[in-house]
Tab-separated table of C-alpha atoms in Angstrom:
chain	number	residue	atom	x	y	z
S	1	MET	CA	-50.877	-31.233	-15.089
S	2	PRO	CA	-51.635	-32.258	-18.801
S	3	GLU	CA	-51.992	-29.443	-21.250
S	4	THR	CA	-54.797	-30.695	-23.488
S	5	ALA	CA	-58.202	-29.972	-21.979
S	6	GLU	CA	-61.796	-31.259	-22.519
S	7	ARG	CA	-63.457	-28.022	-21.204
S	8	GLY	CA	-67.093	-27.401	-21.008
S	9	LEU	CA	-69.285	-25.207	-18.953
S	10	MET	CA	-70.373	-26.270	-15.496
S	11	PRO	CA	-74.240	-25.769	-14.961
S	12	GLY	CA	-74.506	-22.199	-13.910
S	13	GLY	CA	-71.018	-21.261	-13.802
S	14	ARG	CA	-67.555	-21.078	-15.221
S	15	PRO	CA	-65.748	-23.601	-17.249
S	16	THR	CA	-64.475	-26.832	-15.634
S	17	GLU	CA	-60.782	-27.424	-15.188
S	18	TYR	CA	-61.457	-31.207	-15.653
S	19	ARG	CA	-59.286	-32.950	-18.452
S	20	VAL	CA	-60.000	-36.257	-19.911
S	21	GLU	CA	-56.379	-37.581	-19.004
S	22	TYR	CA	-57.307	-36.966	-15.280
S	23	ALA	CA	-59.232	-40.354	-15.240
S	24	LYS	CA	-56.058	-42.280	-15.998
S	25	GLU	CA	-53.872	-40.284	-13.576
S	26	ALA	CA	-56.522	-40.523	-10.848
S	27	LYS	CA	-56.655	-44.309	-11.240
S	28	LYS	CA	-52.795	-44.758	-10.977
S	29	LEU	CA	-52.805	-42.338	-7.841
S	30	CYS	CA	-55.670	-44.296	-6.347
S	31	MET	CA	-53.904	-47.620	-6.927
S	32	LEU	CA	-50.998	-46.133	-5.018
S	33	GLY	CA	-53.323	-45.416	-2.155
S	34	ALA	CA	-54.323	-41.785	-2.754
S	35	THR	CA	-57.359	-40.320	-1.041
S	36	ASP	CA	-59.751	-37.751	-2.530
S	37	LYS	CA	-57.907	-35.001	-0.667
S	38	GLU	CA	-54.594	-36.167	-2.169
S	39	LEU	CA	-56.060	-36.214	-5.560
S	40	ALA	CA	-57.293	-32.677	-4.865
S	41	ASP	CA	-53.739	-31.610	-3.987
S	42	PHE	CA	-52.332	-33.234	-7.126
S	43	PHE	CA	-54.869	-31.713	-9.486
S	44	GLU	CA	-54.643	-28.374	-7.641
S	45	VAL	CA	-58.407	-28.151	-6.989
S	46	THR	CA	-60.484	-28.429	-3.896
S	47	GLU	CA	-61.813	-31.813	-2.646
S	48	GLN	CA	-65.309	-30.423	-3.500
S	49	THR	CA	-64.169	-29.992	-7.131
S	50	ILE	CA	-62.977	-33.644	-7.067
S	51	ASN	CA	-66.575	-34.684	-5.807
S	52	ASN	CA	-68.074	-32.500	-8.530
S	53	TRP	CA	-66.070	-34.331	-11.267
S	54	LYS	CA	-66.928	-37.604	-9.802
S	55	GLN	CA	-70.759	-36.614	-10.333
S	56	SER	CA	-70.235	-35.057	-13.758
S	57	GLN	CA	-67.487	-37.274	-15.189
S	58	PRO	CA	-68.425	-40.999	-15.055
S	59	LYS	CA	-65.023	-42.164	-16.461
S	60	PHE	CA	-63.393	-40.232	-13.798
S	61	PHE	CA	-65.597	-41.704	-11.026
S	62	GLU	CA	-65.122	-45.259	-12.352
S	63	SER	CA	-61.308	-44.922	-12.689
S	64	ILE	CA	-61.103	-43.761	-8.929
S	65	LYS	CA	-63.430	-46.605	-7.822
S	66	ALA	CA	-61.326	-49.121	-9.905
S	67	GLY	CA	-57.996	-47.814	-8.435
S	68	LYS	CA	-59.144	-47.902	-4.980
S	69	VAL	CA	-60.543	-51.275	-5.284
S	70	LYS	CA	-57.190	-52.467	-6.619
S	71	ALA	CA	-55.244	-50.760	-3.863
S	72	ASP	CA	-57.634	-52.279	-1.163
S	73	ALA	CA	-57.310	-55.686	-2.744
S	74	ASN	CA	-53.554	-55.302	-2.539
S	75	VAL	CA	-53.609	-54.526	1.018
S	76	ALA	CA	-56.099	-57.219	1.973
S	77	ALA	CA	-53.826	-59.788	0.332
S	78	ARG	CA	-50.839	-58.693	2.256
S	79	LEU	CA	-52.803	-58.612	5.466
S	80	TYR	CA	-54.098	-62.111	4.746
S	81	CYS	CA	-50.263	-63.204	4.137
S	82	ARG	CA	-49.382	-61.674	7.383
S	83	ALA	CA	-52.285	-63.295	9.268
S	84	ILE	CA	-51.453	-67.014	7.971
S	85	GLY	CA	-47.798	-66.587	7.571
S	86	TYR	CA	-45.829	-66.778	4.395
S	87	GLN	CA	-42.352	-67.287	2.724
S	88	HIS	CA	-40.409	-66.001	-0.092
S	89	ASP	CA	-37.106	-66.408	-1.806
S	90	ALA	CA	-34.409	-64.130	-0.568
S	91	VAL	CA	-30.586	-63.703	-1.160
S	92	LYS	CA	-27.961	-63.166	1.575
S	93	ILE	CA	-24.966	-61.094	0.370
S	94	LEU	CA	-21.710	-62.256	2.262
S	95	THR	CA	-18.183	-61.183	2.099
S	96	VAL	CA	-16.021	-64.440	2.386
S	97	ALA	CA	-12.305	-64.183	3.011
S	98	ARG	CA	-10.006	-66.037	0.457
S	99	GLY	CA	-7.426	-66.812	3.377
S	100	GLY	CA	-4.061	-65.458	3.959
S	101	ASN	CA	-3.917	-61.797	2.426
S	102	ALA	CA	-5.629	-62.971	-0.794
S	103	GLY	CA	-8.671	-60.594	-0.186
S	104	SER	CA	-12.152	-61.618	-0.210
S	105	ASP	CA	-15.131	-62.546	-2.461
S	106	VAL	CA	-18.720	-61.310	-2.484
S	107	VAL	CA	-20.958	-64.306	-2.378
S	108	GLN	CA	-24.733	-64.535	-2.945
S	109	GLU	CA	-26.429	-67.122	-1.004
S	110	PRO	CA	-30.137	-67.805	-1.805
S	111	TYR	CA	-32.470	-68.871	1.105
S	112	ILE	CA	-36.025	-68.923	1.879
S	113	GLU	CA	-37.214	-66.337	4.504
S	114	HIS	CA	-40.125	-67.665	6.733
S	115	TYR	CA	-42.549	-65.317	8.343
S	116	PRO	CA	-44.720	-66.841	11.048
S	117	PRO	CA	-48.514	-66.101	11.275
S	118	ASP	CA	-49.190	-62.768	12.979
S	119	THR	CA	-51.827	-63.000	15.615
S	120	ALA	CA	-52.748	-59.115	15.486
S	121	ALA	CA	-53.274	-59.438	11.694
S	122	ALA	CA	-55.413	-62.550	12.036
S	123	ILE	CA	-57.568	-61.045	14.573
S	124	PHE	CA	-57.913	-57.760	12.611
S	125	TRP	CA	-58.820	-59.871	9.439
S	126	LEU	CA	-61.470	-61.757	11.362
S	127	LYS	CA	-62.971	-58.826	13.093
S	128	ASN	CA	-63.607	-57.171	9.649
S	129	ARG	CA	-64.516	-60.378	7.740
S	130	GLN	CA	-66.767	-61.942	10.322
S	131	PRO	CA	-67.661	-59.096	12.803
S	132	ASP	CA	-70.492	-61.083	14.288
S	133	LYS	CA	-68.357	-63.832	15.371
S	134	TRP	CA	-65.183	-61.769	16.363
S	135	ARG	CA	-66.016	-58.246	17.504
S	136	GLU	CA	-64.936	-57.584	21.080
S	137	LYS	CA	-68.385	-56.201	22.026
S	138	GLN	CA	-70.971	-59.014	21.847
S	139	THR	CA	-74.525	-58.310	21.893
S	140	VAL	CA	-76.663	-60.323	24.353
S	141	GLU	CA	-80.286	-60.349	24.191
S	142	VAL	CA	-82.036	-60.487	27.502
S	143	THR	CA	-85.605	-61.272	27.558
S	144	ASP	CA	-87.662	-60.347	30.791
S	145	ALA	CA	-90.790	-62.572	31.532
S	146	LEU	CA	-91.773	-60.379	34.454
S	147	THR	CA	-94.589	-57.645	34.116
S	148	PRO	CA	-93.924	-54.244	35.272
S	149	ALA	CA	-96.003	-54.904	38.488
S	150	GLU	CA	-93.990	-58.225	39.186
S	151	ARG	CA	-90.627	-56.330	38.427
S	152	GLU	CA	-91.686	-53.666	40.950
S	153	ALA	CA	-92.376	-56.284	43.584
S	154	ARG	CA	-89.090	-57.904	43.127
S	155	VAL	CA	-87.256	-54.723	43.457
S	156	LEU	CA	-89.084	-53.922	46.811
S	157	GLU	CA	-88.361	-57.509	47.849
S	158	LEU	CA	-84.672	-56.951	47.135
S	159	LEU	CA	-84.599	-53.589	48.862
S	160	THR	CA	-86.171	-55.339	52.072
S	161	ILE	CA	-83.481	-57.889	52.092
S	162	ALA	CA	-80.625	-55.268	51.638
S	163	LYS	CA	-82.077	-53.285	54.620
S	164	GLN	CA	-82.311	-56.427	56.689
S	165	ARG	CA	-78.650	-57.177	55.881
S	166	GLN	CA	-77.574	-53.667	56.546
S	167	ALA	CA	-79.524	-53.853	60.005
S	168	SER	CA	-78.148	-56.957	61.098
S	169	GLY	CA	-74.515	-56.347	59.953
């Protein structure tokens, strides 16, 4: 952890361990996907202390938010690429024999690597981006035009039919 500290008294207590440079470090860690728990481990404090710093240190809070947004955007971009398929330049490294006992050469052969669309990634993307259209559990609204008395009469009618079928079967 950095040496220079901006220390102040927390309301009702001891000096804070927060340092100005923590904001920059926290942003970098969050850009790498760090959680609040992992930030706490890195800064050797509790997760509650991280939450306190987020409330008392606006720059710290903003840097964490910015880092997490950037990390989430990177993941979303990669997920989108997986969902629709993508390609990239690549290089194959080959050992090619010269013939006879003349040895071999290492040859780099450029090519384009193709990745087909990934159905699971597409479904995941759509379920999260358009949950009303793509969620597995659909909500169906049923309207009942029967009054409670009519509903009771219908239930009794169905019970009578069931008893008749049971008696005749």
